[in-house]
Coordinates of C-alpha atoms in Angstrom, one line a residue:
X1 CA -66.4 138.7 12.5
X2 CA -66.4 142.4 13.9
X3 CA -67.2 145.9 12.9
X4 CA -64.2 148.2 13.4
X5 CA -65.2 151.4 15.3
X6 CA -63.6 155.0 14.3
X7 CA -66.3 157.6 16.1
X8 CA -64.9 156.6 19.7
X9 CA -62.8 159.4 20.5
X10 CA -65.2 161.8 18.7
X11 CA -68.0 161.1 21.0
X12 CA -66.1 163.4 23.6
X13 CA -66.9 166.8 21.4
X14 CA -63.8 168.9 20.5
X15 CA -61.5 166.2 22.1
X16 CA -59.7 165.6 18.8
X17 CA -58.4 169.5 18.4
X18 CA -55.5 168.4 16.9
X19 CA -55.5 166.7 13.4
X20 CA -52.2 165.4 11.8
X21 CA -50.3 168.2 10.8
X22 CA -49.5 166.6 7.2
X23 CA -51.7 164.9 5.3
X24 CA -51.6 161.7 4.1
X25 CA -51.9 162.5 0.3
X26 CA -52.1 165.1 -1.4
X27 CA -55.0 166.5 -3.6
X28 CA -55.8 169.7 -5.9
X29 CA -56.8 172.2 -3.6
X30 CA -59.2 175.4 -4.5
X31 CA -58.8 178.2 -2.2
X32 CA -61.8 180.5 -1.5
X33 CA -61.0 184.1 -2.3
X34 CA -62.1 186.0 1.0
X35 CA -64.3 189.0 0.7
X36 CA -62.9 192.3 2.7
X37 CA -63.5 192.4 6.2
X38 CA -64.5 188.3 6.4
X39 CA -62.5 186.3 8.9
X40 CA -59.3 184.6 7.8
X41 CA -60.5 181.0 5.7
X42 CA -61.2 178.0 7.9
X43 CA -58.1 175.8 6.8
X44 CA -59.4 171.7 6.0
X45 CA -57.7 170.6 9.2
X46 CA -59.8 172.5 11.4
X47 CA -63.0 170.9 10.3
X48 CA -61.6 167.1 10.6
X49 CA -59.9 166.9 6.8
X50 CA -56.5 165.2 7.0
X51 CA -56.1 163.0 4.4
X52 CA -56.7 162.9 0.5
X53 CA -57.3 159.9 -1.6
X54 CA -54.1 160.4 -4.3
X55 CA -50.8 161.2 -3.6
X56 CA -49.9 163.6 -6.0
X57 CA -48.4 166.9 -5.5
X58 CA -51.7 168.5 -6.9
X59 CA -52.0 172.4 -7.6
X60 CA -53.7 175.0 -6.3
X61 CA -56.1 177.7 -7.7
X62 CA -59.0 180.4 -6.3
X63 CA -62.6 179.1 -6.2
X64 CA -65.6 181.2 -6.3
X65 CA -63.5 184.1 -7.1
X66 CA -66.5 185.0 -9.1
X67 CA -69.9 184.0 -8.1
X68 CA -70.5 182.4 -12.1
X69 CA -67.0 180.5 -11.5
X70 CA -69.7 177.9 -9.5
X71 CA -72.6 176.9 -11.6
X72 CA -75.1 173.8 -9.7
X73 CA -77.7 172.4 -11.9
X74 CA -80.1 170.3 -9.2
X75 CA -80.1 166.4 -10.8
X76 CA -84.0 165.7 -10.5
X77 CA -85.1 162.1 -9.6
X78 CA -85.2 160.3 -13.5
X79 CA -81.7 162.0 -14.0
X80 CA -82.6 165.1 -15.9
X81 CA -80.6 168.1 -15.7
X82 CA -82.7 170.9 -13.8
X83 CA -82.3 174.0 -16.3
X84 CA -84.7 177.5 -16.7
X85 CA -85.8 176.6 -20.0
X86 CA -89.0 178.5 -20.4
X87 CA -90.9 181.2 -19.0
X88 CA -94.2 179.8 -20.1
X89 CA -97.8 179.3 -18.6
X90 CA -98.7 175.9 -18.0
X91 CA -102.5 175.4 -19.1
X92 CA -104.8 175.2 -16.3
X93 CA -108.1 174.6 -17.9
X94 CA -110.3 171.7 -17.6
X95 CA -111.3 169.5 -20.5
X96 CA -115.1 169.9 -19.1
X97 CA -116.9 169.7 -22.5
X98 CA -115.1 166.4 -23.4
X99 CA -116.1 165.2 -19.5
X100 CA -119.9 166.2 -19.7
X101 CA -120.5 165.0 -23.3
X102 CA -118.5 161.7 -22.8
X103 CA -121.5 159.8 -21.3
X104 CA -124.3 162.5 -20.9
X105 CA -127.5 160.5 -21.4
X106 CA -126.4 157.6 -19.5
X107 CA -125.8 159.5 -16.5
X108 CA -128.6 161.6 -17.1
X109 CA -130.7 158.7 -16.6
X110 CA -128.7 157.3 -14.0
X111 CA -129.6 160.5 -12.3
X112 CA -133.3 159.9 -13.0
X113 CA -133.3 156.8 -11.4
X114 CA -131.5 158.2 -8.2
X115 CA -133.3 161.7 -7.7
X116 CA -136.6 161.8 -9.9
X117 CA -137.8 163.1 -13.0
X118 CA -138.0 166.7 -11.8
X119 CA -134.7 167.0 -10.7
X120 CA -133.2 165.4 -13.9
X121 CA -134.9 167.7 -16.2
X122 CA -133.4 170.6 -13.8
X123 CA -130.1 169.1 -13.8
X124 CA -130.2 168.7 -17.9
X125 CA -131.3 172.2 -18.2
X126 CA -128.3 173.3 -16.0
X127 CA -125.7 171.1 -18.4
X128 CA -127.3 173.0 -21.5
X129 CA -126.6 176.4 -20.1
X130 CA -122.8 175.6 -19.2
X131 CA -122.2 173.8 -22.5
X132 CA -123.8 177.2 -24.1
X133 CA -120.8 179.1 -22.4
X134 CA -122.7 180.9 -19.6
X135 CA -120.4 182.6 -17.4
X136 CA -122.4 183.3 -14.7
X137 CA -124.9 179.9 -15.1
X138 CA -126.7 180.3 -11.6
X139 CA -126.7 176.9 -9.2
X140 CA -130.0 174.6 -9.2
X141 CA -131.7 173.2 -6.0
X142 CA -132.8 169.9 -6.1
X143 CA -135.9 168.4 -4.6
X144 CA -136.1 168.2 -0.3
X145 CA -134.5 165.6 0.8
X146 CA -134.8 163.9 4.3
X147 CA -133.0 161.3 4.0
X148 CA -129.5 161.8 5.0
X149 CA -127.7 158.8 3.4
X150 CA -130.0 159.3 0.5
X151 CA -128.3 162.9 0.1
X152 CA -124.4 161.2 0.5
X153 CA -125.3 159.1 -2.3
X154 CA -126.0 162.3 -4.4
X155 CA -123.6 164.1 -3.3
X156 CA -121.0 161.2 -4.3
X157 CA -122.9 160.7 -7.5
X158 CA -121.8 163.7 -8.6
X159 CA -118.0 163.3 -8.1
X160 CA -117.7 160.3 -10.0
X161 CA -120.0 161.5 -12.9
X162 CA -119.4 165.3 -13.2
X163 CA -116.3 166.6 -11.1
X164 CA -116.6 170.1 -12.5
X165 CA -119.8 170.2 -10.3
X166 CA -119.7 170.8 -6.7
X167 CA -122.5 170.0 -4.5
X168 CA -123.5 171.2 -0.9
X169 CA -126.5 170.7 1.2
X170 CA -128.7 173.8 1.9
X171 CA -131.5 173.9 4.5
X172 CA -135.5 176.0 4.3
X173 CA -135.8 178.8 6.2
X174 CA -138.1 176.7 8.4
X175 CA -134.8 175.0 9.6
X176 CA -136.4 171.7 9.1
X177 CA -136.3 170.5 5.1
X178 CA -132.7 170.3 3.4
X179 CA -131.7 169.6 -0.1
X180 CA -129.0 169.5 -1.9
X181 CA -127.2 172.9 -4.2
X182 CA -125.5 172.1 -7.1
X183 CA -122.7 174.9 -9.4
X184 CA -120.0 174.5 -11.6
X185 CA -117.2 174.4 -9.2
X186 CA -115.4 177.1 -10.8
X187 CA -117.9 179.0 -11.1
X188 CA -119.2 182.5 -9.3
X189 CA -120.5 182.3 -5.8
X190 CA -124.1 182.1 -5.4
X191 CA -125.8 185.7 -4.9
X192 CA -128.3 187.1 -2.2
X193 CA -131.8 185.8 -2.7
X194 CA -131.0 183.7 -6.1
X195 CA -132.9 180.6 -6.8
X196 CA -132.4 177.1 -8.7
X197 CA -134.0 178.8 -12.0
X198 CA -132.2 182.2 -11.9
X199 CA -135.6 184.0 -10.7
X200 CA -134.7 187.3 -8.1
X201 CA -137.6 186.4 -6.5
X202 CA -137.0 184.8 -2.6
X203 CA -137.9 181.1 -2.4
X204 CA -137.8 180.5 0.9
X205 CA -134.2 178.7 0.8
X206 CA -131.5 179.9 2.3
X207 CA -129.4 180.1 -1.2
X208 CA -127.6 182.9 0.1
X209 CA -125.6 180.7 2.7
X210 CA -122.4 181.0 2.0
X211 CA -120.8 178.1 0.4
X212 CA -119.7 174.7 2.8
X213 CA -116.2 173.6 2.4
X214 CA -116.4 171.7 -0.1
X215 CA -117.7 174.2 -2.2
X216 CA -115.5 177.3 -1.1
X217 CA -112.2 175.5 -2.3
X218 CA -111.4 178.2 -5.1
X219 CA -108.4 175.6 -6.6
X220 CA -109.3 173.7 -10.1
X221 CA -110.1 170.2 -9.6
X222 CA -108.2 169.2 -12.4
X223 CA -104.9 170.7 -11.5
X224 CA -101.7 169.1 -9.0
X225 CA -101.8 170.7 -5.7
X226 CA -98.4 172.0 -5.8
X227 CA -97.0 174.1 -8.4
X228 CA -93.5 172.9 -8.9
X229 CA -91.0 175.5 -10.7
X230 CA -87.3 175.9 -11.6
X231 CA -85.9 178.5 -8.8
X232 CA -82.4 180.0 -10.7
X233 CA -80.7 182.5 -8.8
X234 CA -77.5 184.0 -8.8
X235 CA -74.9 184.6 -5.4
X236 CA -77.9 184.1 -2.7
X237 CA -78.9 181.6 -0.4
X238 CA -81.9 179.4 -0.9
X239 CA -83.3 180.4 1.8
X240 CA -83.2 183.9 1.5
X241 CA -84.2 183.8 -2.4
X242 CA -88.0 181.8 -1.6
X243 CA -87.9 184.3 1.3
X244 CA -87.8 186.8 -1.2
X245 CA -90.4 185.0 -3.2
X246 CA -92.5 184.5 -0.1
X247 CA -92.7 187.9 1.1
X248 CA -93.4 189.1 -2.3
X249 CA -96.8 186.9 -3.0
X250 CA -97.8 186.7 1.1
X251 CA -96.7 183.3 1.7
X252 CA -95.2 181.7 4.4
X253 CA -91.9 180.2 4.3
X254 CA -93.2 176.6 5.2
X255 CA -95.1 176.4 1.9
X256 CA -92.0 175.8 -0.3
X257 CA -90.5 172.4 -0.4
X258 CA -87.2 172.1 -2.0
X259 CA -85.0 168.7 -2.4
X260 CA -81.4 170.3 -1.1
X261 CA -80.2 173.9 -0.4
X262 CA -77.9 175.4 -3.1
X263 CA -74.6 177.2 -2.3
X264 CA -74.7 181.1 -2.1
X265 CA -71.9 182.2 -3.9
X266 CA -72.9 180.7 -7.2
X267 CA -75.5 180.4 -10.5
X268 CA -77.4 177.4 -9.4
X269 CA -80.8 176.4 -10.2
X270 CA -83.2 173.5 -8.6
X271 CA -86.5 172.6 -8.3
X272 CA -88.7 173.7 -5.8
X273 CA -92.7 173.0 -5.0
X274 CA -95.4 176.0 -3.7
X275 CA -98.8 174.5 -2.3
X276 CA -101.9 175.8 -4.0
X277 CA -100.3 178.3 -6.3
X278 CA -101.0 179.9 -9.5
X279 CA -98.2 180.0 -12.2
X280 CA -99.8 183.3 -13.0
X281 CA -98.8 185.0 -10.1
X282 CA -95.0 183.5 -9.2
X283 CA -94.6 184.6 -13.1
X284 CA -95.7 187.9 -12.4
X285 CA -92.5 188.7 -9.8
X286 CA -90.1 187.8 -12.3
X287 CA -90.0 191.8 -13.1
X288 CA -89.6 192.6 -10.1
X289 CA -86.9 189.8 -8.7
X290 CA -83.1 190.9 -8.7
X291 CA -80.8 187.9 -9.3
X292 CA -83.5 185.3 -9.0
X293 CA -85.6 183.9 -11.6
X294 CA -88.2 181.2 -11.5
X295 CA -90.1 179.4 -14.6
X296 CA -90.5 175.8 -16.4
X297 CA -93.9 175.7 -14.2
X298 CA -96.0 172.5 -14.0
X299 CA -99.1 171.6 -11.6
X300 CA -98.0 168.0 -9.6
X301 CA -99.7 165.9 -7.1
X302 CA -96.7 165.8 -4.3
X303 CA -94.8 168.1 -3.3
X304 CA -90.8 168.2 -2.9
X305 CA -89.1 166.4 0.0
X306 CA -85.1 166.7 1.3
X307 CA -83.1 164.0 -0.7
X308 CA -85.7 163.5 -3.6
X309 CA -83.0 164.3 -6.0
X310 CA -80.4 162.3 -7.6
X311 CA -77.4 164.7 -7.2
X312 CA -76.1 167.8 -8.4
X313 CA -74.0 168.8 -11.3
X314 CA -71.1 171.5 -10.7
X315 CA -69.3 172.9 -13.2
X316 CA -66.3 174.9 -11.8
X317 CA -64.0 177.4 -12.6
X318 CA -60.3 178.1 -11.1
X319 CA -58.3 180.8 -11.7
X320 CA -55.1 182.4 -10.4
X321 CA -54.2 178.5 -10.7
X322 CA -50.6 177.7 -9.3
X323 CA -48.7 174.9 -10.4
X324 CA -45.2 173.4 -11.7
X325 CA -46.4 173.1 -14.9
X326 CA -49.0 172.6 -17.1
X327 CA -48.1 168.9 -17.5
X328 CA -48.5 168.7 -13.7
X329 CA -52.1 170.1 -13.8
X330 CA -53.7 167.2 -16.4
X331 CA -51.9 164.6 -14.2
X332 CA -53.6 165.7 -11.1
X333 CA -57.1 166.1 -13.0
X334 CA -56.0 162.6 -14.8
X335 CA -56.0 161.2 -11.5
X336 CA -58.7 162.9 -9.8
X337 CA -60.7 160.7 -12.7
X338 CA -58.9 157.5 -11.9
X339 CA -59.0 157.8 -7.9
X340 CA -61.8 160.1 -7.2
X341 CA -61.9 161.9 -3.5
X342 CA -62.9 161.4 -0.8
X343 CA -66.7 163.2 -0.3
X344 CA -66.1 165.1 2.7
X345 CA -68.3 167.9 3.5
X346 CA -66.7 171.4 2.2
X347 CA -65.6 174.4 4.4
X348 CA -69.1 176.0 3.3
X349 CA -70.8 173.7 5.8
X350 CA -69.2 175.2 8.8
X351 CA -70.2 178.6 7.7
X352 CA -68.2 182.3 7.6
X353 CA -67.9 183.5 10.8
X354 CA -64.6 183.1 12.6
X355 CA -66.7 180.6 15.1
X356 CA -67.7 178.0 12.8
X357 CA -71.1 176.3 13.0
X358 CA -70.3 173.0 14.2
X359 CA -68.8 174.7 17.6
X360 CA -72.0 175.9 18.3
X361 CA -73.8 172.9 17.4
X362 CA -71.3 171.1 20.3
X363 CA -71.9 173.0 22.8
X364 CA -76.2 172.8 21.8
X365 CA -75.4 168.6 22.1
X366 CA -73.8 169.3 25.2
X367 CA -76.5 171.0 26.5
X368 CA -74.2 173.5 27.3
X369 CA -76.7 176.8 26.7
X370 CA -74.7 179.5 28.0
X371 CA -71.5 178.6 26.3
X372 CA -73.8 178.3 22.7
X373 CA -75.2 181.6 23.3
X374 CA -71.7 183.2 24.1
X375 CA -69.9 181.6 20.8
X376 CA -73.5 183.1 18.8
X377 CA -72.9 186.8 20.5
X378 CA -69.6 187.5 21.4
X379 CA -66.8 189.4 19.5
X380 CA -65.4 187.2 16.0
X381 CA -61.8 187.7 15.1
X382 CA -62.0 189.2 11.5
X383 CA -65.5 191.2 11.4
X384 CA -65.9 194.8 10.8
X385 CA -65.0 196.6 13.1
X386 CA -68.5 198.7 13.5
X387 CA -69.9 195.7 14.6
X388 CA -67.3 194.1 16.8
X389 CA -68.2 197.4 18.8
X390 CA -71.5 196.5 19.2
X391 CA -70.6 192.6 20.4
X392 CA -67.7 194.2 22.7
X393 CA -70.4 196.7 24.3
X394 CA -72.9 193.7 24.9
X395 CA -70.3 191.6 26.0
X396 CA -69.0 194.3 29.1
X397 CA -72.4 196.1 29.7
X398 CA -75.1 193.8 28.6
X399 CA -77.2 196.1 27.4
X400 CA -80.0 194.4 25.3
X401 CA -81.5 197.5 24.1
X402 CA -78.2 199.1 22.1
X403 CA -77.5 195.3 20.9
X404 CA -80.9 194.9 19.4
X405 CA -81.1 198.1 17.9
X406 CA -77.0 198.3 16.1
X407 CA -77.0 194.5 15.2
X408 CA -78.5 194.3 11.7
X409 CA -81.4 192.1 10.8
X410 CA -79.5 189.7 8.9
X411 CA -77.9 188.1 11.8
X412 CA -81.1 186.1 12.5
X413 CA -79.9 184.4 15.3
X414 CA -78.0 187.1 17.5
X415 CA -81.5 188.9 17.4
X416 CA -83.6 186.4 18.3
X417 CA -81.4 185.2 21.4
X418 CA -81.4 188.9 22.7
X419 CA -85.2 189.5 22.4
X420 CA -85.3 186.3 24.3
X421 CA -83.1 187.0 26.6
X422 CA -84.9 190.6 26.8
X423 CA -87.9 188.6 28.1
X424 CA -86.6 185.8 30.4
X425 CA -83.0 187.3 31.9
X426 CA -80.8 184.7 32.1
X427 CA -82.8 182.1 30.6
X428 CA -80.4 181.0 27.5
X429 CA -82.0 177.6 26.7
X430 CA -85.3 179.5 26.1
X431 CA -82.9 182.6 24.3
X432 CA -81.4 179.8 22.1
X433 CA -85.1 178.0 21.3
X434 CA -86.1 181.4 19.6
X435 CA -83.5 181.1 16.9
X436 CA -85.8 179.3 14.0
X437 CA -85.9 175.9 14.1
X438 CA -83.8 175.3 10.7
X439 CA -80.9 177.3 12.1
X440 CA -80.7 175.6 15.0
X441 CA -80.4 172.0 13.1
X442 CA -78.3 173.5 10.7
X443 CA -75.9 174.0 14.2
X444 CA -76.6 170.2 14.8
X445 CA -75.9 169.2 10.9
X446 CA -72.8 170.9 11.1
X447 CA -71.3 169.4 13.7
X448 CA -72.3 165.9 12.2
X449 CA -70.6 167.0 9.3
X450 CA -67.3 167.4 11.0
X451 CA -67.5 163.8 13.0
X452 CA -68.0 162.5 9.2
X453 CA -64.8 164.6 8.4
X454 CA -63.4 163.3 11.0
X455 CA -64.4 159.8 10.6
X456 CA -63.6 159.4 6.5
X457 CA -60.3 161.0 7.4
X458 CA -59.1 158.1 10.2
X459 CA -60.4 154.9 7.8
X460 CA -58.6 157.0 5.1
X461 CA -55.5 157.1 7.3
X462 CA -55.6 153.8 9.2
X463 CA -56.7 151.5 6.2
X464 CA -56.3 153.2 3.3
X465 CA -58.3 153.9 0.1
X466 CA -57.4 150.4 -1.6
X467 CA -60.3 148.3 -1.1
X468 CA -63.3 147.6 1.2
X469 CA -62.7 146.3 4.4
X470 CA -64.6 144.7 7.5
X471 CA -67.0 146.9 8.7
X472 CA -67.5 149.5 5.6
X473 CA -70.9 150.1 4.7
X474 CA -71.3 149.2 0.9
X475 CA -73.4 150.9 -1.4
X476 CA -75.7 148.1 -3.7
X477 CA -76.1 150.4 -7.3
X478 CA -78.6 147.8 -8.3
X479 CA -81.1 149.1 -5.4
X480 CA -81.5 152.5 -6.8
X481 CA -85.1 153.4 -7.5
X482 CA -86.3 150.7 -4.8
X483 CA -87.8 153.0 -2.4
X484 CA -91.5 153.9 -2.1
X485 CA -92.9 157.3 -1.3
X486 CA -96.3 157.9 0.3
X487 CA -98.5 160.7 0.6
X488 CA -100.5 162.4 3.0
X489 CA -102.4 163.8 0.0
X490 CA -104.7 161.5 -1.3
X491 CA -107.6 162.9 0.9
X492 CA -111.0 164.4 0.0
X493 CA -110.3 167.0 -2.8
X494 CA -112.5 169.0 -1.9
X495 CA -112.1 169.5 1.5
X496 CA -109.4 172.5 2.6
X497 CA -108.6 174.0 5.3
X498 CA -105.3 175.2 7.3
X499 CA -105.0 171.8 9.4
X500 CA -104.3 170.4 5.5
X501 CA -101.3 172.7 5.0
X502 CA -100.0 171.7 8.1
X503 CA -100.0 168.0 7.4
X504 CA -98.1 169.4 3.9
X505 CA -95.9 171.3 5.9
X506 CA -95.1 169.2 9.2
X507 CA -95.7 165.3 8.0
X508 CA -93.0 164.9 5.4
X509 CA -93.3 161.3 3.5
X510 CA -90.5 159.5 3.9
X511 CA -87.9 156.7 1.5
X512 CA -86.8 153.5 2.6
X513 CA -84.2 153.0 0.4
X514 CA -82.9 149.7 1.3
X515 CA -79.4 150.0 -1.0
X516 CA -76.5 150.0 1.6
X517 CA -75.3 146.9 3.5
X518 CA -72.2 146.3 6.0
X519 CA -69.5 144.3 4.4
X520 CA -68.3 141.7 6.7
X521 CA -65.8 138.9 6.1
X522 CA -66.8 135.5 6.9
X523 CA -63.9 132.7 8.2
X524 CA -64.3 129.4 8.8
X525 CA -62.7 127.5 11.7
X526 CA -62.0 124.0 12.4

């Protein structure tokens, strides 16, 4: 019993330059229609493509001539298409009537029991004026209150009988007595000076200390954490479209989460999830957005991760097609259905420059920092010709300055290496460590992406498409939907603060998804 090994002359990086000329089989194949001044297209060889699952003559045709010739609807987790159905508001406010009335008295007198007779009469009278609809219903002060673990059990009595109260613990001007403040917790914030009954007149607590945490958090109790939308958007980037979005509303670009990036040059449209954000005001930029759209809001407990999705639908349109005949055309599409392909990763994945991605990302696995920098910066067969200039003048004077100031702010990563570089002189693994962290993967990814190629095209070639052999790793249907997700977000409500948007944005949960096995043969021997 053995594995059988295909990745051992691609451990060497670039020492497989030279694919079979031919391929193996043929396919249907859908040539991009290059923009002016863009490089000449990567051809499938060069990023490890040299075999096709069907051997028949196939036909050719122009993808993404238009950007609506590629439409991508996201395929969420329970298999629904993801579509912008509705521009709508979801509704965010809280059943509190139903909540109070539901059980009043007996938690009234629960209350009376834990805190007096005093402060249960105060408390009722409190409940009467938010049931009346007062909008500005000022917060009561209970009785002082020594004992610490006394106060927790109030404090905790209230989020299990009224969670559209808030309490906080506020202390006598005398430093010494402390008691416990009680508001609705949407409510106003307390005012200068104002007491438990509404009276102007100073009462010697401190009522006009601000709010503690867990009474400054602003977001309804009632509602997810994360708003998650439909993000449709029409021949841009992911990236750049919740860029967009983010500078647009102040946000940072690590309080998205998204399941899988989208393709430019297309209609596509997928879900994506905004920490502690108000339908209201994403809603509000649909005016103002050019090509992007975002709607079918809804407030959710978790946010997004990569893979939480099921797939993605394409729906595709050739033209300037090219065959033999028309006859020819439904027999390759007849046996695309019957023998499928082979799911290499496209010629997207390894960019639009004339030095594709996954050259960069060798030389980074190298460690080979000045030869990564010099593939990012230096002149690219095919660009305009303006800005070959400016790589040509870096390239002979090295002047920072004149690169920095003619390279446009689009090209993220030339920019950031020469500021870098501007700061520590020759110093190109700190140069390349500026470029942001999801470029710099995306180097990585796309050099993993041509070993696959690579990979998929020798067991293709060497064993053929037929059947599973030794060594194949088998996908199990029956496992799907096995794997658990946790959440770093089942922590005190009302507690917020930046450390808990760092745990959304740094500590992803992750799947264990046990529904692949190796397929081994088994012999017996005598």
């Amino acid at each position: 019993m053995r594995c059988r090994h295909f990745l051992t002359s691609l451990l060497s990086p670039l020492s497989f330059a030279n694919p079979p000329s031919r391929p193996l089989a043929s396919r249907a194949r859908a040539v991009a229609q290059p923009p002016a001044q863009r490089r000449a297209a990567l051809a499938e060889p060069d990023v490890g493509i040299s075999r096709f699952a069907s051997s028949l003559p196939g036909f050719r045709g122009a993808l993404k001539q238009r950007y609506s010739d590629f439409v991508v609807h996201e395929v969420a987790r329970d298999g629904t298409l993801v579509r912008l159905t509705s521009f709508d508001l979801p509704d965010e406010r809280a059943d509190t009537d139903d909540e109070a009335d539901a059980d009043l008295p007996h938690a009234l007198e629960s209350f009376r029991l834990l805190c007096g007779d005093a402060d249960c009469e105060a408390l009722r009278g409190f409940l009467s004026r938010v049931s009346e609809g007062d909008s500005d219903v000022s917060p009561i002060i209970l009785s002082p209150d020594a004992d610490k673990a006394h106060r927790l059990e109030v404090h905790d009595f209230f989020k299990r009988n009224f969670i559209f109260l808030v309490t906080d613990t506020v202390e006598h001007s005398d430093g010494v007595q402390r008691c416990i403040r009680v508001r609705l917790r949407s409510g106003p914030r307390g005012r200068r000076n104002r007491t438990g009954t509404g009276s102007s007149e100073p009462s010697g607590w401190r009522d006009d200390r601000p709010f503690d945490s867990r009474g400054s958090v602003t977001w309804p109790y009632h509602l997810g954490k994360f708003l998650r939308f439909h993000l449709y958007k029409e021949n841009k980037d992911t990236q750049e479209a919740l860029r967009v979005i983010g500078k647009m509303l102040g946000l940072q670009p690590r309080s998205f989460r998204i399941a899988g990036t989208k393709d430019k040059r297309a209609i596509t449209t997928q879900q994506v999830t905004l920490f502690k954000v108000h339908a209201s005001r994403l809603a509000a930029l649909n005016n103002k957005l050019t090509g992007i759209k975002v709607g079918d809001f809804n407030y959710v407990k978790e946010g997004l991760v990569l893979g939480q999705l099921m797939g993605n639908r394409f729906t595709i349109t050739l033209r300037s097609v090219i065959a033999e005949s028309e006859d020819m055309i439904k027999v390759a599409v007849d046996g695309l259905i019957k023998s499928g392909f082979i799911n290499y990763y496209g010629l997207q994945r390894f960019g639009s420059a004339s030095v594709p991605t996954h050259l960069v990302g060798a030389a980074l696995l190298r460690g080979e920092w000045r030869s990564a920098v010099s593939l990012i910066l230096d002149p690219r067969e095919g660009e305009c010709d303006d800005m070959n200039g400016v790589r040509e003048h870096y390239k002979e004077h090295g002047d920072i300055d004149v690169a920095i100031r003619n390279f446009p702010r689009r090209l993220i990563a030339e920019r950031a290496i020469l500021q870098r570089l501007k700061k520590y002189p020759g110093n190109y693994l700190q140069a390349l460590m500026a470029i942001p962290r999801t470029l710099r993967l995306m180097y990585v990814h796309s050099y993993q992406s041509y070993l696959w190629n690579h990979a998929a095209s020798m067991r293709a070639g060497i064993y053929g498409l037929s059947g599973v052999i030794e060594g194949d790793l088998v996908y199990k249907k029956e496992c799907l939907g096995e794997g658990t997700v946790t959440d770093a977000s089942e922590n005190n409500d009302d507690h917020t603060n930046t450390s808990e948007m760092d745990i959304f944005a740094e500590t992803l949960p992750e799947e264990t998804i046990q529904s692949v096995k190796v397929y081994y043969i088994y012999t017996q021997t005598e």
